[in-house]
Amino acid sequence: MKKLLLAAVLAAVMLMPASPASAALTGEYARFSTCPLSNPSVEVCLYAESSGGFFTVGQKTVPIVNPVALKGGAFGPNGIAGPLTVVAPTDGNVLSKTPQPVPGGLLGVQAPSWWPQILRELFNETINNGFTGVTATVELAGPVSSVKANFLNGLLQSGTVFGFPAKVKLSNPFLGSNCYIGSNSNPIQLNLTTGTTSPPPPNQPISGSSGEGGNFEEKILFLKNNRLVDNSFSAPGANGCGGILFSWAVDPFVDSIIGVPSPAGTNTAVLEGTTYLGVAAALREMQ
């Protein structure tokens, strides 16, 4: 019933004529401030924020503690009732480059679980912010046209909601400024779903969730508290770590710590957050 109700709202919103307004994009609409509304082909503005979850590559699991956003404009042959072509936002950042601290840092050292909590937190904070501290940043590994989006799949909990090639930048003074897992030519291909995955072993199927659907003032559709998952992807080895002179030695060192290359069925991505679609015609009238 929830899906049928939201589908009806979705159809009504897309048929709704834009109403004149003079306010700027503030409040609930501020998240669409970089939507390329000057592009006449843009029918909806997309903003998907992941504020929780984790990704596991090889032997390393990195929790998402800093919100990551996928944003831009979009249009499709069937409106939003099908696959969407994504258009870059005005700031050019389709996928926000948001660093996440890697637990244990470069050496994988973490405080023993039997230590008092205050001591564990102090130790781990020191490790993560010191010379051995490492951050991991998921970046788009291809052009904007490589990003696939399907809001209806998210609603129906079937098929890919967001698909894109990715690479993970590892940042640390020792690793240099160009240390990556994956690359534009050999990316990590993510196909995130709110449905149930069918990974190769040893991974087992996991399920996502469409969350709570609704709309705001009949101008914004949303799926709140959704869960997007993928545990069927492979991950290549490290490249560029230690700079041009030393990557031949540092890349294998990073591979051994992280456990890459890692085949399909040994990696997992879980993103928890909210997906928003704004009606472009209405937003244009608000500018």
PDB file of C-alpha atoms in Angstrom:
ATOM      1  CA  MET A   1       0.000   0.000   0.000  1.00  0.00           C
ATOM      2  CA  LYS A   2       2.837   2.401   0.868  1.00  0.00           C
ATOM      3  CA  LYS A   3       4.413   1.833  -2.543  1.00  0.00           C
ATOM      4  CA  LEU A   4       1.145   2.340  -4.406  1.00  0.00           C
ATOM      5  CA  LEU A   5       0.430   5.523  -2.464  1.00  0.00           C
ATOM      6  CA  LEU A   6       3.870   6.976  -3.128  1.00  0.00           C
ATOM      7  CA  ALA A   7       3.669   5.983  -6.792  1.00  0.00           C
ATOM      8  CA  ALA A   8       0.407   7.915  -7.064  1.00  0.00           C
ATOM      9  CA  VAL A   9       1.993  10.937  -5.358  1.00  0.00           C
ATOM     10  CA  LEU A  10       4.998  10.661  -7.665  1.00  0.00           C
ATOM     11  CA  ALA A  11       2.804  10.729 -10.749  1.00  0.00           C
ATOM     12  CA  ALA A  12       0.783  13.659  -9.420  1.00  0.00           C
ATOM     13  CA  VAL A  13       3.885  15.686  -8.613  1.00  0.00           C
ATOM     14  CA  MET A  14       5.399  15.225 -12.052  1.00  0.00           C
ATOM     15  CA  LEU A  15       2.184  16.418 -13.696  1.00  0.00           C
ATOM     16  CA  MET A  16       1.891  19.409 -11.375  1.00  0.00           C
ATOM     17  CA  PRO A  17       2.324  22.816 -13.025  1.00  0.00           C
ATOM     18  CA  ALA A  18       4.960  25.043 -11.505  1.00  0.00           C
ATOM     19  CA  SER A  19       3.622  27.773  -9.255  1.00  0.00           C
ATOM     20  CA  PRO A  20       5.254  31.223  -9.236  1.00  0.00           C
ATOM     21  CA  ALA A  21       7.335  32.046  -6.196  1.00  0.00           C
ATOM     22  CA  SER A  22      10.029  34.575  -5.373  1.00  0.00           C
ATOM     23  CA  ALA A  23      11.901  32.891  -2.518  1.00  0.00           C
ATOM     24  CA  ALA A  24      15.466  31.629  -2.923  1.00  0.00           C
ATOM     25  CA  LEU A  25      16.333  27.966  -2.538  1.00  0.00           C
ATOM     26  CA  THR A  26      16.433  27.841   1.231  1.00  0.00           C
ATOM     27  CA  GLY A  27      15.251  25.441   3.906  1.00  0.00           C
ATOM     28  CA  GLU A  28      14.237  22.081   2.443  1.00  0.00           C
ATOM     29  CA  TYR A  29      15.102  23.368  -1.038  1.00  0.00           C
ATOM     30  CA  ALA A  30      18.672  24.466  -0.229  1.00  0.00           C
ATOM     31  CA  ARG A  31      20.071  20.997  -0.980  1.00  0.00           C
ATOM     32  CA  PHE A  32      19.249  21.647  -4.654  1.00  0.00           C
ATOM     33  CA  SER A  33      21.247  24.889  -4.836  1.00  0.00           C
ATOM     34  CA  THR A  34      23.771  23.328  -7.258  1.00  0.00           C
ATOM     35  CA  CYS A  35      21.170  21.642  -9.467  1.00  0.00           C
ATOM     36  CA  PRO A  36      21.817  22.676 -13.108  1.00  0.00           C
ATOM     37  CA  LEU A  37      18.419  24.304 -13.560  1.00  0.00           C
ATOM     38  CA  SER A  38      19.686  26.412 -16.468  1.00  0.00           C
ATOM     39  CA  ASN A  39      19.825  23.203 -18.501  1.00  0.00           C
ATOM     40  CA  PRO A  40      16.344  22.944 -20.061  1.00  0.00           C
ATOM     41  CA  SER A  41      16.551  19.138 -20.319  1.00  0.00           C
ATOM     42  CA  VAL A  42      16.726  18.744 -16.524  1.00  0.00           C
ATOM     43  CA  GLU A  43      13.373  17.510 -15.231  1.00  0.00           C
ATOM     44  CA  VAL A  44      14.308  16.717 -11.645  1.00  0.00           C
ATOM     45  CA  CYS A  45      17.024  17.649  -9.183  1.00  0.00           C
ATOM     46  CA  LEU A  46      18.701  14.751  -7.417  1.00  0.00           C
ATOM     47  CA  TYR A  47      20.235  14.759  -3.942  1.00  0.00           C
ATOM     48  CA  ALA A  48      21.050  11.478  -2.203  1.00  0.00           C
ATOM     49  CA  GLU A  49      22.830  11.754   1.140  1.00  0.00           C
ATOM     50  CA  SER A  50      24.388   8.810   2.983  1.00  0.00           C
ATOM     51  CA  SER A  51      25.019   9.607   6.639  1.00  0.00           C
ATOM     52  CA  GLY A  52      25.577   6.066   7.900  1.00  0.00           C
ATOM     53  CA  GLY A  53      26.588   2.584   6.885  1.00  0.00           C
ATOM     54  CA  PHE A  54      30.001   1.247   5.893  1.00  0.00           C
ATOM     55  CA  PHE A  55      32.068  -0.152   3.095  1.00  0.00           C
ATOM     56  CA  THR A  56      34.316  -3.202   3.323  1.00  0.00           C
ATOM     57  CA  VAL A  57      37.092  -3.733   0.806  1.00  0.00           C
ATOM     58  CA  GLY A  58      39.312  -6.725   1.351  1.00  0.00           C
ATOM     59  CA  GLN A  59      40.142  -6.885   5.047  1.00  0.00           C
ATOM     60  CA  LYS A  60      39.279  -3.280   5.882  1.00  0.00           C
ATOM     61  CA  THR A  61      35.877  -1.983   6.991  1.00  0.00           C
ATOM     62  CA  VAL A  62      35.390   1.783   7.010  1.00  0.00           C
ATOM     63  CA  PRO A  63      32.256   3.212   8.660  1.00  0.00           C
ATOM     64  CA  ILE A  64      30.592   6.240   7.076  1.00  0.00           C
ATOM     65  CA  VAL A  65      30.786   8.928   9.741  1.00  0.00           C
ATOM     66  CA  ASN A  66      30.855  12.001   7.478  1.00  0.00           C
ATOM     67  CA  PRO A  67      27.851  12.462   5.143  1.00  0.00           C
ATOM     68  CA  VAL A  68      28.436  11.667   1.475  1.00  0.00           C
ATOM     69  CA  ALA A  69      26.226  13.234  -1.205  1.00  0.00           C
ATOM     70  CA  LEU A  70      25.414  12.238  -4.778  1.00  0.00           C
ATOM     71  CA  LYS A  71      23.784  15.175  -6.531  1.00  0.00           C
ATOM     72  CA  GLY A  72      22.940  16.748  -9.842  1.00  0.00           C
ATOM     73  CA  GLY A  73      20.119  17.130 -12.317  1.00  0.00           C
ATOM     74  CA  ALA A  74      18.403  14.304 -14.183  1.00  0.00           C
ATOM     75  CA  PHE A  75      15.981  13.493 -16.963  1.00  0.00           C
ATOM     76  CA  GLY A  76      14.598  10.329 -18.494  1.00  0.00           C
ATOM     77  CA  PRO A  77      12.479   9.058 -21.392  1.00  0.00           C
ATOM     78  CA  ASN A  78       9.672   8.180 -18.982  1.00  0.00           C
ATOM     79  CA  GLY A  79      10.078  11.044 -16.543  1.00  0.00           C
ATOM     80  CA  ILE A  80      11.209   9.576 -13.243  1.00  0.00           C
ATOM     81  CA  ALA A  81       9.280   6.340 -13.792  1.00  0.00           C
ATOM     82  CA  GLY A  82      12.388   4.608 -15.118  1.00  0.00           C
ATOM     83  CA  PRO A  83      16.128   5.092 -15.705  1.00  0.00           C
ATOM     84  CA  LEU A  84      17.488   8.619 -15.413  1.00  0.00           C
ATOM     85  CA  THR A  85      20.352  10.347 -17.184  1.00  0.00           C
ATOM     86  CA  VAL A  86      22.351  12.345 -14.634  1.00  0.00           C
ATOM     87  CA  VAL A  87      23.616  15.861 -15.374  1.00  0.00           C
ATOM     88  CA  ALA A  88      26.525  17.336 -13.387  1.00  0.00           C
ATOM     89  CA  PRO A  89      25.715  19.921 -10.699  1.00  0.00           C
ATOM     90  CA  THR A  90      26.989  23.465 -11.125  1.00  0.00           C
ATOM     91  CA  ASP A  91      29.954  22.838  -8.808  1.00  0.00           C
ATOM     92  CA  GLY A  92      30.992  19.770 -10.821  1.00  0.00           C
ATOM     93  CA  ASN A  93      30.963  17.405  -7.851  1.00  0.00           C
ATOM     94  CA  VAL A  94      28.452  14.672  -8.668  1.00  0.00           C
ATOM     95  CA  LEU A  95      29.840  12.581  -5.818  1.00  0.00           C
ATOM     96  CA  SER A  96      31.126  14.582  -2.867  1.00  0.00           C
ATOM     97  CA  LYS A  97      34.744  13.848  -1.976  1.00  0.00           C
ATOM     98  CA  THR A  98      34.160  13.210   1.717  1.00  0.00           C
ATOM     99  CA  PRO A  99      37.041  11.624   3.676  1.00  0.00           C
ATOM    100  CA  GLN A 100      36.209   8.861   6.165  1.00  0.00           C
ATOM    101  CA  PRO A 101      38.719   7.911   8.896  1.00  0.00           C
ATOM    102  CA  VAL A 102      40.048   4.370   8.508  1.00  0.00           C
ATOM    103  CA  PRO A 103      39.884   2.593  11.898  1.00  0.00           C
ATOM    104  CA  GLY A 104      43.373   1.669  13.037  1.00  0.00           C
ATOM    105  CA  GLY A 105      45.017   3.916  10.486  1.00  0.00           C
ATOM    106  CA  LEU A 106      47.922   2.793   8.362  1.00  0.00           C
ATOM    107  CA  LEU A 107      49.139   0.080  10.690  1.00  0.00           C
ATOM    108  CA  GLY A 108      45.755  -1.385  11.504  1.00  0.00           C
ATOM    109  CA  VAL A 109      46.401  -0.884  15.217  1.00  0.00           C
ATOM    110  CA  GLN A 110      43.366  -0.578  17.460  1.00  0.00           C
ATOM    111  CA  ALA A 111      43.022  -0.466  21.223  1.00  0.00           C
ATOM    112  CA  PRO A 112      42.129  -3.796  22.878  1.00  0.00           C
ATOM    113  CA  SER A 113      38.404  -4.237  23.462  1.00  0.00           C
ATOM    114  CA  TRP A 114      38.964  -4.909  27.163  1.00  0.00           C
ATOM    115  CA  TRP A 115      40.395  -1.416  27.805  1.00  0.00           C
ATOM    116  CA  PRO A 116      38.070   1.150  29.453  1.00  0.00           C
ATOM    117  CA  GLN A 117      36.077   3.035  26.822  1.00  0.00           C
ATOM    118  CA  ILE A 118      37.656   6.415  27.573  1.00  0.00           C
ATOM    119  CA  LEU A 119      41.129   4.932  27.135  1.00  0.00           C
ATOM    120  CA  ARG A 120      40.171   3.119  23.922  1.00  0.00           C
ATOM    121  CA  GLU A 121      38.736   6.327  22.435  1.00  0.00           C
ATOM    122  CA  LEU A 122      41.829   8.349  23.389  1.00  0.00           C
ATOM    123  CA  PHE A 123      44.187   5.749  21.905  1.00  0.00           C
ATOM    124  CA  ASN A 124      42.262   5.286  18.656  1.00  0.00           C
ATOM    125  CA  GLU A 125      41.824   9.042  18.182  1.00  0.00           C
ATOM    126  CA  THR A 126      45.575   9.519  18.575  1.00  0.00           C
ATOM    127  CA  ILE A 127      46.337   6.771  16.058  1.00  0.00           C
ATOM    128  CA  ASN A 128      43.783   8.010  13.519  1.00  0.00           C
ATOM    129  CA  ASN A 129      44.949  11.636  13.673  1.00  0.00           C
ATOM    130  CA  GLY A 130      48.674  10.989  13.902  1.00  0.00           C
ATOM    131  CA  PHE A 131      51.227  10.106  11.250  1.00  0.00           C
ATOM    132  CA  THR A 132      49.680   6.651  10.846  1.00  0.00           C
ATOM    133  CA  GLY A 133      46.170   8.055  10.426  1.00  0.00           C
ATOM    134  CA  VAL A 134      44.513   7.314   7.084  1.00  0.00           C
ATOM    135  CA  THR A 135      41.320   8.586   5.483  1.00  0.00           C
ATOM    136  CA  ALA A 136      39.436   6.859   2.679  1.00  0.00           C
ATOM    137  CA  THR A 137      37.474   8.892   0.136  1.00  0.00           C
ATOM    138  CA  VAL A 138      35.179   7.310  -2.452  1.00  0.00           C
ATOM    139  CA  GLU A 139      35.419   9.199  -5.751  1.00  0.00           C
ATOM    140  CA  LEU A 140      33.702   8.857  -9.100  1.00  0.00           C
ATOM    141  CA  ALA A 141      35.977   6.975 -11.529  1.00  0.00           C
ATOM    142  CA  GLY A 142      34.462   8.088 -14.796  1.00  0.00           C
ATOM    143  CA  PRO A 143      32.412  10.790 -16.519  1.00  0.00           C
ATOM    144  CA  VAL A 144      29.022  11.951 -15.246  1.00  0.00           C
ATOM    145  CA  SER A 145      27.402   9.835 -17.965  1.00  0.00           C
ATOM    146  CA  SER A 146      28.648   6.713 -16.152  1.00  0.00           C
ATOM    147  CA  VAL A 147      26.289   7.399 -13.230  1.00  0.00           C
ATOM    148  CA  LYS A 148      23.022   5.470 -13.426  1.00  0.00           C
ATOM    149  CA  ALA A 149      19.991   6.365 -11.311  1.00  0.00           C
ATOM    150  CA  ASN A 150      16.508   4.898 -10.976  1.00  0.00           C
ATOM    151  CA  PHE A 151      14.271   6.327  -8.250  1.00  0.00           C
ATOM    152  CA  LEU A 152      11.448   3.931  -9.074  1.00  0.00           C
ATOM    153  CA  ASN A 153      13.718   0.933  -8.464  1.00  0.00           C
ATOM    154  CA  GLY A 154      14.407   2.340  -5.021  1.00  0.00           C
ATOM    155  CA  LEU A 155      10.701   2.563  -4.355  1.00  0.00           C
ATOM    156  CA  LEU A 156       9.982  -0.954  -5.617  1.00  0.00           C
ATOM    157  CA  GLN A 157      13.061  -2.480  -3.921  1.00  0.00           C
ATOM    158  CA  SER A 158      14.190  -4.148  -7.133  1.00  0.00           C
ATOM    159  CA  GLY A 159      17.115  -3.456  -9.430  1.00  0.00           C
ATOM    160  CA  THR A 160      19.871  -0.871  -9.279  1.00  0.00           C
ATOM    161  CA  VAL A 161      19.016   2.484  -7.708  1.00  0.00           C
ATOM    162  CA  PHE A 162      22.466   4.045  -8.130  1.00  0.00           C
ATOM    163  CA  GLY A 163      25.243   2.563 -10.222  1.00  0.00           C
ATOM    164  CA  PHE A 164      28.637   4.141 -10.850  1.00  0.00           C
ATOM    165  CA  PRO A 165      32.340   3.299 -11.210  1.00  0.00           C
ATOM    166  CA  ALA A 166      34.331   4.281  -8.136  1.00  0.00           C
ATOM    167  CA  LYS A 167      37.837   4.473  -6.781  1.00  0.00           C
ATOM    168  CA  VAL A 168      38.937   4.924  -3.183  1.00  0.00           C
ATOM    169  CA  LYS A 169      41.599   7.492  -2.370  1.00  0.00           C
ATOM    170  CA  LEU A 170      43.767   6.699   0.658  1.00  0.00           C
ATOM    171  CA  SER A 171      45.251   9.821   2.235  1.00  0.00           C
ATOM    172  CA  ASN A 172      48.242   9.851   4.577  1.00  0.00           C
ATOM    173  CA  PRO A 173      51.584  11.728   4.538  1.00  0.00           C
ATOM    174  CA  PHE A 174      53.428   8.482   3.877  1.00  0.00           C
ATOM    175  CA  LEU A 175      51.143   7.365   1.036  1.00  0.00           C
ATOM    176  CA  GLY A 176      51.401  10.591  -0.953  1.00  0.00           C
ATOM    177  CA  SER A 177      48.664  12.447  -2.816  1.00  0.00           C
ATOM    178  CA  ASN A 178      47.742   9.875  -5.454  1.00  0.00           C
ATOM    179  CA  CYS A 179      47.185   6.585  -3.616  1.00  0.00           C
ATOM    180  CA  TYR A 180      44.079   4.752  -4.843  1.00  0.00           C
ATOM    181  CA  ILE A 181      42.274   1.456  -4.736  1.00  0.00           C
ATOM    182  CA  GLY A 182      40.827   1.310  -8.241  1.00  0.00           C
ATOM    183  CA  SER A 183      41.271   3.766 -11.091  1.00  0.00           C
ATOM    184  CA  ASN A 184      39.404   5.273 -14.019  1.00  0.00           C
ATOM    185  CA  SER A 185      40.612   2.424 -16.223  1.00  0.00           C
ATOM    186  CA  ASN A 186      40.082  -0.298 -13.597  1.00  0.00           C
ATOM    187  CA  PRO A 187      37.324   0.920 -11.242  1.00  0.00           C
ATOM    188  CA  ILE A 188      35.211  -0.575  -8.499  1.00  0.00           C
ATOM    189  CA  GLN A 189      31.774  -0.924 -10.080  1.00  0.00           C
ATOM    190  CA  LEU A 190      29.008  -0.282  -7.548  1.00  0.00           C
ATOM    191  CA  ASN A 191      25.384  -1.224  -8.236  1.00  0.00           C
ATOM    192  CA  LEU A 192      23.443  -0.215  -5.149  1.00  0.00           C
ATOM    193  CA  THR A 193      19.952  -1.531  -4.531  1.00  0.00           C
ATOM    194  CA  THR A 194      17.224  -1.281  -1.917  1.00  0.00           C
ATOM    195  CA  GLY A 195      16.330  -4.891  -2.746  1.00  0.00           C
ATOM    196  CA  THR A 196      18.169  -8.141  -2.005  1.00  0.00           C
ATOM    197  CA  THR A 197      21.591  -8.902  -3.494  1.00  0.00           C
ATOM    198  CA  SER A 198      22.736 -12.132  -5.176  1.00  0.00           C
ATOM    199  CA  PRO A 199      26.488 -12.149  -4.538  1.00  0.00           C
ATOM    200  CA  PRO A 200      28.944 -14.892  -5.406  1.00  0.00           C
ATOM    201  CA  PRO A 201      30.254 -16.811  -2.359  1.00  0.00           C
ATOM    202  CA  PRO A 202      31.477 -16.458   0.282  1.00  0.00           C
ATOM    203  CA  ASN A 203      29.215 -13.411   0.697  1.00  0.00           C
ATOM    204  CA  GLN A 204      25.581 -14.127   1.496  1.00  0.00           C
ATOM    205  CA  PRO A 205      22.575 -12.132   0.202  1.00  0.00           C
ATOM    206  CA  ILE A 206      21.824  -8.944   2.099  1.00  0.00           C
ATOM    207  CA  SER A 207      18.785  -6.705   1.814  1.00  0.00           C
ATOM    208  CA  GLY A 208      18.347  -2.994   1.521  1.00  0.00           C
ATOM    209  CA  SER A 209      15.247  -0.945   2.279  1.00  0.00           C
ATOM    210  CA  SER A 210      13.309   1.796   0.515  1.00  0.00           C
ATOM    211  CA  GLY A 211      12.677   3.509   3.849  1.00  0.00           C
ATOM    212  CA  GLU A 212       9.827   5.956   4.326  1.00  0.00           C
ATOM    213  CA  GLY A 213       8.424   7.545   1.185  1.00  0.00           C
ATOM    214  CA  GLY A 214       6.617  10.860   0.943  1.00  0.00           C
ATOM    215  CA  ASN A 215       6.729  14.383  -0.451  1.00  0.00           C
ATOM    216  CA  PHE A 216       7.294  17.934   0.753  1.00  0.00           C
ATOM    217  CA  GLU A 217       4.866  20.591  -0.501  1.00  0.00           C
ATOM    218  CA  GLU A 218       4.347  18.438  -3.620  1.00  0.00           C
ATOM    219  CA  LYS A 219       7.693  19.691  -4.936  1.00  0.00           C
ATOM    220  CA  ILE A 220      10.125  17.250  -3.334  1.00  0.00           C
ATOM    221  CA  LEU A 221       9.806  13.475  -3.307  1.00  0.00           C
ATOM    222  CA  PHE A 222      11.875  11.527  -0.805  1.00  0.00           C
ATOM    223  CA  LEU A 223      12.792   8.098   0.453  1.00  0.00           C
ATOM    224  CA  LYS A 224      13.934   8.692   4.022  1.00  0.00           C
ATOM    225  CA  ASN A 225      15.983   6.278   6.113  1.00  0.00           C
ATOM    226  CA  ASN A 226      16.669   4.071   3.125  1.00  0.00           C
ATOM    227  CA  ARG A 227      19.366   1.434   2.940  1.00  0.00           C
ATOM    228  CA  LEU A 228      21.322   0.869  -0.276  1.00  0.00           C
ATOM    229  CA  VAL A 229      23.460  -2.272  -0.518  1.00  0.00           C
ATOM    230  CA  ASP A 230      25.880  -4.071  -2.815  1.00  0.00           C
ATOM    231  CA  ASN A 231      28.115  -7.018  -1.919  1.00  0.00           C
ATOM    232  CA  SER A 232      28.792  -8.404  -5.401  1.00  0.00           C
ATOM    233  CA  PHE A 233      31.624  -6.142  -6.575  1.00  0.00           C
ATOM    234  CA  SER A 234      35.332  -6.813  -6.895  1.00  0.00           C
ATOM    235  CA  ALA A 235      38.147  -4.451  -5.903  1.00  0.00           C
ATOM    236  CA  PRO A 236      41.511  -4.082  -7.671  1.00  0.00           C
ATOM    237  CA  GLY A 237      44.848  -3.519  -6.008  1.00  0.00           C
ATOM    238  CA  ALA A 238      46.449  -0.248  -4.955  1.00  0.00           C
ATOM    239  CA  ASN A 239      48.119   2.129  -7.378  1.00  0.00           C
ATOM    240  CA  GLY A 240      50.109   5.347  -7.079  1.00  0.00           C
ATOM    241  CA  CYS A 241      50.884   4.928  -3.369  1.00  0.00           C
ATOM    242  CA  GLY A 242      54.174   6.462  -2.279  1.00  0.00           C
ATOM    243  CA  GLY A 243      54.460   8.574  -5.398  1.00  0.00           C
ATOM    244  CA  ILE A 244      56.058   7.824  -8.764  1.00  0.00           C
ATOM    245  CA  LEU A 245      59.413   6.891  -7.268  1.00  0.00           C
ATOM    246  CA  PHE A 246      58.232   4.454  -4.618  1.00  0.00           C
ATOM    247  CA  SER A 247      54.855   3.079  -5.722  1.00  0.00           C
ATOM    248  CA  TRP A 248      56.582  -0.136  -6.843  1.00  0.00           C
ATOM    249  CA  ALA A 249      57.336  -0.815  -3.173  1.00  0.00           C
ATOM    250  CA  VAL A 250      54.453   0.929  -1.382  1.00  0.00           C
ATOM    251  CA  ASP A 251      51.600  -0.442  -3.529  1.00  0.00           C
ATOM    252  CA  PRO A 252      52.270  -4.064  -2.455  1.00  0.00           C
ATOM    253  CA  PHE A 253      52.557  -2.886   1.174  1.00  0.00           C
ATOM    254  CA  VAL A 254      49.107  -1.278   0.966  1.00  0.00           C
ATOM    255  CA  ASP A 255      47.704  -4.356  -0.791  1.00  0.00           C
ATOM    256  CA  SER A 256      48.897  -6.578   2.055  1.00  0.00           C
ATOM    257  CA  ILE A 257      47.345  -4.352   4.736  1.00  0.00           C
ATOM    258  CA  ILE A 258      43.983  -3.953   3.016  1.00  0.00           C
ATOM    259  CA  GLY A 259      43.759  -7.377   1.396  1.00  0.00           C
ATOM    260  CA  VAL A 260      43.382  -6.356  -2.237  1.00  0.00           C
ATOM    261  CA  PRO A 261      42.916  -7.270  -4.989  1.00  0.00           C
ATOM    262  CA  SER A 262      39.744  -8.843  -3.608  1.00  0.00           C
ATOM    263  CA  PRO A 263      37.325 -10.796  -5.828  1.00  0.00           C
ATOM    264  CA  ALA A 264      33.584 -10.323  -6.154  1.00  0.00           C
ATOM    265  CA  GLY A 265      31.782 -11.777  -3.170  1.00  0.00           C
ATOM    266  CA  THR A 266      34.316 -10.558  -0.599  1.00  0.00           C
ATOM    267  CA  ASN A 267      33.454  -6.847  -0.472  1.00  0.00           C
ATOM    268  CA  THR A 268      30.413  -4.952   0.801  1.00  0.00           C
ATOM    269  CA  ALA A 269      28.917  -1.472   0.611  1.00  0.00           C
ATOM    270  CA  VAL A 270      26.000  -0.378   2.805  1.00  0.00           C
ATOM    271  CA  LEU A 271      24.775   3.221   2.557  1.00  0.00           C
ATOM    272  CA  GLU A 272      22.091   4.550   4.889  1.00  0.00           C
ATOM    273  CA  GLY A 273      20.428   7.896   4.334  1.00  0.00           C
ATOM    274  CA  THR A 274      17.798   9.748   2.332  1.00  0.00           C
ATOM    275  CA  THR A 275      17.195  10.266  -1.380  1.00  0.00           C
ATOM    276  CA  TYR A 276      15.471  13.452  -2.560  1.00  0.00           C
ATOM    277  CA  LEU A 277      14.054  14.412  -5.959  1.00  0.00           C
ATOM    278  CA  GLY A 278      13.015  18.014  -6.552  1.00  0.00           C
ATOM    279  CA  VAL A 279      10.685  19.034  -9.396  1.00  0.00           C
ATOM    280  CA  ALA A 280      12.895  21.205 -11.627  1.00  0.00           C
ATOM    281  CA  ALA A 281      10.010  23.304 -13.016  1.00  0.00           C
ATOM    282  CA  ALA A 282       8.947  24.320  -9.515  1.00  0.00           C
ATOM    283  CA  LEU A 283      12.527  25.041  -8.406  1.00  0.00           C
ATOM    284  CA  ARG A 284      13.163  27.260 -11.418  1.00  0.00           C
ATOM    285  CA  GLU A 285      10.239  29.402 -10.375  1.00  0.00           C
ATOM    286  CA  MET A 286      11.774  29.821  -6.923  1.00  0.00           C
ATOM    287  CA  GLN A 287      15.057  31.232  -8.110  1.00  0.00           C
TER     288      GLN A 287
END
